[in-house]
């Protein structure tokens, strides 16, 4: 009984994968002429990546509810249940080009001049407060931005394994904690 | 004009030193123009001209079969170079394949001149590409999708351009459509499908790292930007992206080939 359910689940996943493939078999054969390592990235393309590629990042309205639900389902939380961790650790992650590189896209860091790809986060915690809802929203956007902004360019830090849930909670604290440098010191570039 | 390899290397080293002091924070295209002018005034010759000269010598060199590259057809008939590069990539009946400038040079050297594939150095292909491209300065890009093979590669190129993949979910369009005009450090992301007419900027000499690149090298470097393993030279994905980019830049006039860029 259990086995049958598992097989059904596998079949279902397979059907989903097939339905949401971006490159066809013939195209993948052509892609392989460029070398194994190159091709593997496309062979391993995720179904949600395929969907965003297929629709050039603008998903049709009828696909949205299911897409958002699937993205939401990928979000995991810290063992402790606490969504705000250590803001100092979070700052080291936020401001490190090799780690999360948040500042390249967002304005507001007191350490680096921020970019303008994403919205400004200047004094984020002072403006939004620290309510449970804001903590959750901020955590979830960082964990999986596609759960709020389908196909956005912001990396899916948790969902893609770039940051652990604990590290994300540290970054949330960096943005929200009123004591955090992010909220007490002026952003680089502010007048 | 004949320059020995060490002379070229010496000159280039000097130029690099001169550029190392170039300031950051200015429009890279204006800056490239300025650097080019500076170079002309100080040394009287541009690296692009040197490479074109090398390419010309290679073009006129006889291969094992006793033939020079003038025996090859680059799309407009045997030995016709005027405007040929502006019409590449295209489908060639003799090979039954779509070829760009780089791969057509390979075809010429192997099939007509009798070289073995493994004898051919990449630097020679690039130099010849510089020479042939120089004959298309002032010409309009005219790439057609007449043959099914051309249309098939265009479609693949478009898909590759918009494909999002890897742990950061990125693809070419992420920078060159979504981020156009935004900056990564000093470099603004070019609108490669539109107003920047990027197809007409390559092949080029890049003074920032003193390298000579064709579009093949440019595309491979961009895969490096997204931590994606680079596609092999002369492979179908590169060709497909080129057909897509070139076709989207149809009608653009080549200001100068080879170009001089940051």
Short mmCIF file of C-alpha atoms in Angstrom, two decimals, chain B:
data_model
loop_
_atom_site.label_atom_id
_atom_site.label_comp_id
_atom_site.label_asym_id
_atom_site.label_seq_id
_atom_site.Cartn_x
_atom_site.Cartn_y
_atom_site.Cartn_z
CA UNK B 1 54.83 45.45 -41.33
CA UNK B 2 56.34 42.53 -39.50
CA UNK B 3 56.44 42.49 -35.74
CA UNK B 4 58.04 39.71 -33.77
CA UNK B 5 56.04 38.13 -30.98
CA UNK B 6 58.30 39.56 -28.28
CA UNK B 7 57.92 43.05 -29.69
CA UNK B 8 54.16 42.76 -29.59
CA UNK B 9 54.30 41.41 -26.05
CA UNK B 10 56.55 44.27 -24.99
CA UNK B 11 54.31 46.90 -26.49
CA UNK B 12 51.25 45.38 -24.91
CA UNK B 13 52.88 45.22 -21.49
CA UNK B 14 53.61 48.93 -21.76
CA UNK B 15 50.03 49.68 -22.66
CA UNK B 16 48.71 47.66 -19.75
CA UNK B 17 50.87 49.65 -17.37
CA UNK B 18 49.55 52.85 -18.88
CA UNK B 19 45.97 51.68 -18.39
CA UNK B 20 46.47 50.47 -14.86
CA UNK B 21 46.27 54.08 -13.77
CA UNK B 22 42.99 54.69 -15.61
CA UNK B 23 40.36 56.02 -13.27
CA UNK B 24 37.19 54.22 -12.34
CA UNK B 25 33.69 55.62 -12.30
CA UNK B 26 33.49 57.07 -15.82
CA UNK B 27 31.34 55.80 -18.65
CA UNK B 28 33.31 52.77 -19.90
CA UNK B 29 32.51 53.52 -23.54
CA UNK B 30 33.71 57.10 -23.32
CA UNK B 31 36.72 55.87 -21.38
CA UNK B 32 37.54 53.33 -24.12
CA UNK B 33 37.46 56.10 -26.73
CA UNK B 34 39.78 58.21 -24.62
CA UNK B 35 42.23 55.37 -24.02
CA UNK B 36 42.27 54.58 -27.72
CA UNK B 37 43.06 58.18 -28.61
CA UNK B 38 45.77 58.30 -25.97
CA UNK B 39 47.34 55.18 -27.37
CA UNK B 40 47.29 56.43 -30.93
CA UNK B 41 49.00 59.63 -29.87
CA UNK B 42 51.71 57.90 -27.84
CA UNK B 43 52.58 54.84 -29.90
CA UNK B 44 51.10 55.68 -33.30
CA UNK B 45 49.52 52.25 -33.68
CA UNK B 46 46.69 50.37 -32.02
CA UNK B 47 46.84 46.79 -30.77
CA UNK B 48 43.85 46.07 -33.00
CA UNK B 49 45.88 47.14 -36.04
CA UNK B 50 48.77 44.90 -35.02
CA UNK B 51 46.52 41.88 -34.73
CA UNK B 52 44.82 42.65 -38.05
CA UNK B 53 48.28 42.74 -39.61
CA UNK B 54 49.14 39.35 -38.09
CA UNK B 55 45.82 38.00 -39.33
CA UNK B 56 46.56 39.22 -42.83
CA UNK B 57 49.90 37.42 -42.86
CA UNK B 58 48.24 34.22 -41.68
CA UNK B 59 45.54 34.68 -44.30
CA UNK B 60 48.18 34.85 -47.03
CA UNK B 61 50.22 31.94 -45.67
CA UNK B 62 50.10 28.72 -47.70
CA UNK B 63 48.82 25.68 -45.87
CA UNK B 64 49.94 22.04 -46.36
CA UNK B 65 47.74 21.87 -49.47
CA UNK B 66 49.61 24.81 -50.98
CA UNK B 67 46.55 27.05 -50.79
CA UNK B 68 46.12 30.34 -48.96
CA UNK B 69 42.88 31.36 -47.26
CA UNK B 70 41.99 33.38 -50.35
CA UNK B 71 40.79 30.05 -51.76
CA UNK B 72 38.04 29.91 -49.12
CA UNK B 73 34.46 31.12 -49.35
CA UNK B 74 33.39 33.16 -46.33
CA UNK B 75 29.85 33.46 -47.64
CA UNK B 76 30.10 35.92 -50.51
CA UNK B 77 32.25 33.81 -52.84
CA UNK B 78 35.85 32.63 -52.97
CA UNK B 79 38.23 35.18 -51.52
CA UNK B 80 35.57 37.89 -51.10
CA UNK B 81 36.05 39.47 -47.68
CA UNK B 82 34.39 42.86 -48.16
CA UNK B 83 31.29 42.78 -45.93
CA UNK B 84 31.48 39.00 -45.40
CA UNK B 85 31.77 39.09 -41.60
CA UNK B 86 28.68 41.31 -41.29
CA UNK B 87 26.61 38.48 -42.80
CA UNK B 88 27.80 35.77 -40.43
CA UNK B 89 26.73 33.42 -38.91
CA UNK B 90 25.04 31.70 -41.84
CA UNK B 91 24.37 28.29 -43.28
CA UNK B 92 27.00 26.92 -45.67
CA UNK B 93 26.02 24.38 -48.29
CA UNK B 94 29.51 22.88 -48.52
CA UNK B 95 29.62 21.83 -44.88
CA UNK B 96 25.88 21.55 -44.33
CA UNK B 97 26.25 23.59 -41.14
CA UNK B 98 25.68 27.04 -39.75
CA UNK B 99 29.05 28.68 -39.16
CA UNK B 100 30.22 31.91 -37.56
CA UNK B 101 33.48 33.68 -38.39
CA UNK B 102 35.55 31.55 -36.00
CA UNK B 103 34.22 28.21 -37.17
CA UNK B 104 34.36 29.19 -40.84
CA UNK B 105 38.05 30.01 -40.40
CA UNK B 106 38.54 26.54 -38.90
CA UNK B 107 36.71 25.01 -41.85
CA UNK B 108 38.92 26.94 -44.26
CA UNK B 109 42.13 25.89 -42.55
CA UNK B 110 41.18 22.22 -42.33
CA UNK B 111 39.21 21.53 -45.50
CA UNK B 112 40.94 23.89 -47.92
CA UNK B 113 44.40 24.50 -46.50
CA UNK B 114 44.90 20.95 -45.27
CA UNK B 115 45.82 21.61 -41.64
CA UNK B 116 44.93 19.03 -39.03
CA UNK B 117 42.46 20.29 -36.46
CA UNK B 118 44.92 19.85 -33.61
CA UNK B 119 47.60 21.92 -35.41
CA UNK B 120 45.43 25.04 -35.36
CA UNK B 121 46.09 27.50 -32.58
CA UNK B 122 43.25 29.56 -31.16
CA UNK B 123 45.36 32.74 -31.34
CA UNK B 124 45.71 32.26 -35.10
CA UNK B 125 41.97 31.88 -35.58
CA UNK B 126 41.35 35.06 -33.59
CA UNK B 127 43.96 37.01 -35.56
CA UNK B 128 42.43 35.92 -38.87
CA UNK B 129 38.98 36.80 -37.49
CA UNK B 130 40.29 40.31 -36.72
CA UNK B 131 41.57 40.64 -40.27
CA UNK B 132 38.40 39.41 -41.96
CA UNK B 133 36.18 41.46 -39.65
CA UNK B 134 38.20 44.59 -40.49
CA UNK B 135 36.78 44.31 -44.01
CA UNK B 136 33.27 44.90 -42.67
CA UNK B 137 33.80 48.23 -40.94
CA UNK B 138 30.96 50.54 -41.99
CA UNK B 139 28.78 47.63 -43.14
CA UNK B 140 25.30 46.77 -41.90
CA UNK B 141 24.64 43.57 -39.99
CA UNK B 142 22.56 41.37 -42.27
CA UNK B 143 21.92 37.96 -40.82
CA UNK B 144 19.11 35.90 -42.27
CA UNK B 145 17.08 32.96 -41.06
CA UNK B 146 16.49 31.31 -44.41
CA UNK B 147 17.54 27.74 -43.79
CA UNK B 148 15.85 25.50 -41.25
CA UNK B 149 19.24 24.99 -39.59
CA UNK B 150 19.52 28.75 -39.03
CA UNK B 151 16.02 28.97 -37.58
CA UNK B 152 16.65 25.99 -35.33
CA UNK B 153 19.80 27.57 -33.89
CA UNK B 154 18.06 30.91 -33.42
CA UNK B 155 15.38 29.19 -31.37
CA UNK B 156 17.98 27.38 -29.27
CA UNK B 157 19.90 30.62 -28.77
CA UNK B 158 16.81 32.44 -27.58
CA UNK B 159 16.06 29.65 -25.13
CA UNK B 160 19.61 29.62 -23.79
CA UNK B 161 19.49 33.38 -23.40
CA UNK B 162 16.38 33.24 -21.24
CA UNK B 163 17.24 30.01 -19.41
CA UNK B 164 17.47 30.36 -15.64
CA UNK B 165 19.63 27.76 -14.00
CA UNK B 166 22.10 27.01 -11.24
CA UNK B 167 21.92 27.78 -7.53
CA UNK B 168 21.44 31.49 -8.19
CA UNK B 169 18.67 31.03 -10.75
CA UNK B 170 20.48 33.26 -13.26
CA UNK B 171 20.68 33.43 -17.03
CA UNK B 172 21.84 35.88 -19.71
CA UNK B 173 18.55 37.78 -19.60
CA UNK B 174 18.93 38.35 -15.86
CA UNK B 175 21.73 40.84 -16.52
CA UNK B 176 21.11 41.85 -20.11
CA UNK B 177 17.33 42.33 -19.95
CA UNK B 178 16.22 42.67 -16.32
CA UNK B 179 19.27 44.64 -15.11
CA UNK B 180 20.04 46.70 -18.23
CA UNK B 181 21.73 49.98 -17.28
CA UNK B 182 22.41 48.85 -13.70
CA UNK B 183 26.01 48.60 -12.72
CA UNK B 184 28.24 45.77 -11.56
CA UNK B 185 31.07 47.82 -10.14
CA UNK B 186 32.09 50.06 -13.03
CA UNK B 187 30.43 48.13 -15.82
CA UNK B 188 26.83 48.83 -16.79
CA UNK B 189 24.97 45.79 -18.09
CA UNK B 190 24.65 46.21 -21.83
CA UNK B 191 21.34 46.01 -23.64
CA UNK B 192 22.75 43.32 -25.91
CA UNK B 193 19.47 42.73 -27.76
CA UNK B 194 18.70 46.39 -28.29
CA UNK B 195 20.16 49.83 -28.23
CA UNK B 196 23.76 48.90 -27.39
CA UNK B 197 24.06 46.87 -30.60
CA UNK B 198 26.59 44.69 -28.84
CA UNK B 199 26.98 42.35 -31.77
CA UNK B 200 28.92 45.10 -33.53
CA UNK B 201 31.42 45.41 -30.64
CA UNK B 202 33.15 42.09 -31.25
CA UNK B 203 35.74 40.95 -32.22
CA UNK B 204 37.57 43.42 -30.05
CA UNK B 205 40.72 44.25 -28.18
CA UNK B 206 39.98 44.65 -24.45
CA UNK B 207 42.41 47.07 -22.97
CA UNK B 208 41.34 46.32 -19.38
CA UNK B 209 42.90 42.85 -19.52
CA UNK B 210 44.95 43.17 -22.71
CA UNK B 211 43.18 40.38 -24.56
CA UNK B 212 41.88 39.82 -28.04
CA UNK B 213 38.43 38.29 -28.04
CA UNK B 214 35.86 37.25 -30.58
CA UNK B 215 32.19 36.98 -29.60
CA UNK B 216 32.88 33.34 -28.72
CA UNK B 217 35.26 34.45 -25.97
CA UNK B 218 32.84 37.17 -24.81
CA UNK B 219 30.05 34.65 -24.34
CA UNK B 220 32.31 32.20 -22.53
CA UNK B 221 33.40 34.95 -20.14
CA UNK B 222 29.79 35.81 -19.37
CA UNK B 223 29.13 32.23 -18.36
CA UNK B 224 32.07 32.72 -16.01
CA UNK B 225 30.23 35.72 -14.56
CA UNK B 226 27.39 33.48 -13.51
CA UNK B 227 29.61 30.68 -12.16
CA UNK B 228 28.36 28.44 -14.93
CA UNK B 229 30.90 26.14 -16.63
CA UNK B 230 31.78 27.74 -19.98
CA UNK B 231 30.64 26.10 -23.21
CA UNK B 232 33.44 24.69 -25.40
CA UNK B 233 34.71 26.91 -28.20
CA UNK B 234 33.02 26.30 -31.57
CA UNK B 235 30.15 24.41 -29.91
CA UNK B 236 26.50 24.65 -30.90
CA UNK B 237 25.31 26.61 -27.83
CA UNK B 238 27.78 29.41 -28.57
CA UNK B 239 26.77 29.41 -32.21
CA UNK B 240 23.10 29.44 -31.25
CA UNK B 241 23.53 32.43 -28.93
CA UNK B 242 25.45 34.19 -31.69
CA UNK B 243 22.72 33.62 -34.29
CA UNK B 244 20.20 34.99 -31.78
CA UNK B 245 22.29 38.05 -30.85
CA UNK B 246 23.32 38.83 -34.43
CA UNK B 247 19.80 38.53 -35.78
CA UNK B 248 18.48 40.80 -33.06
CA UNK B 249 21.12 43.39 -34.05
CA UNK B 250 20.24 43.26 -37.76
CA UNK B 251 20.54 46.63 -39.48
CA UNK B 252 23.09 47.95 -36.99
CA UNK B 253 26.10 49.53 -38.68
CA UNK B 254 29.55 48.33 -37.68
CA UNK B 255 31.34 51.40 -36.41
CA UNK B 256 34.71 49.73 -36.35
CA UNK B 257 35.87 46.11 -36.55
CA UNK B 258 37.85 45.00 -34.70
CA UNK B 259 36.57 47.18 -31.89
CA UNK B 260 38.48 48.65 -28.97
CA UNK B 261 36.63 48.10 -25.69
CA UNK B 262 37.09 48.24 -21.98
#
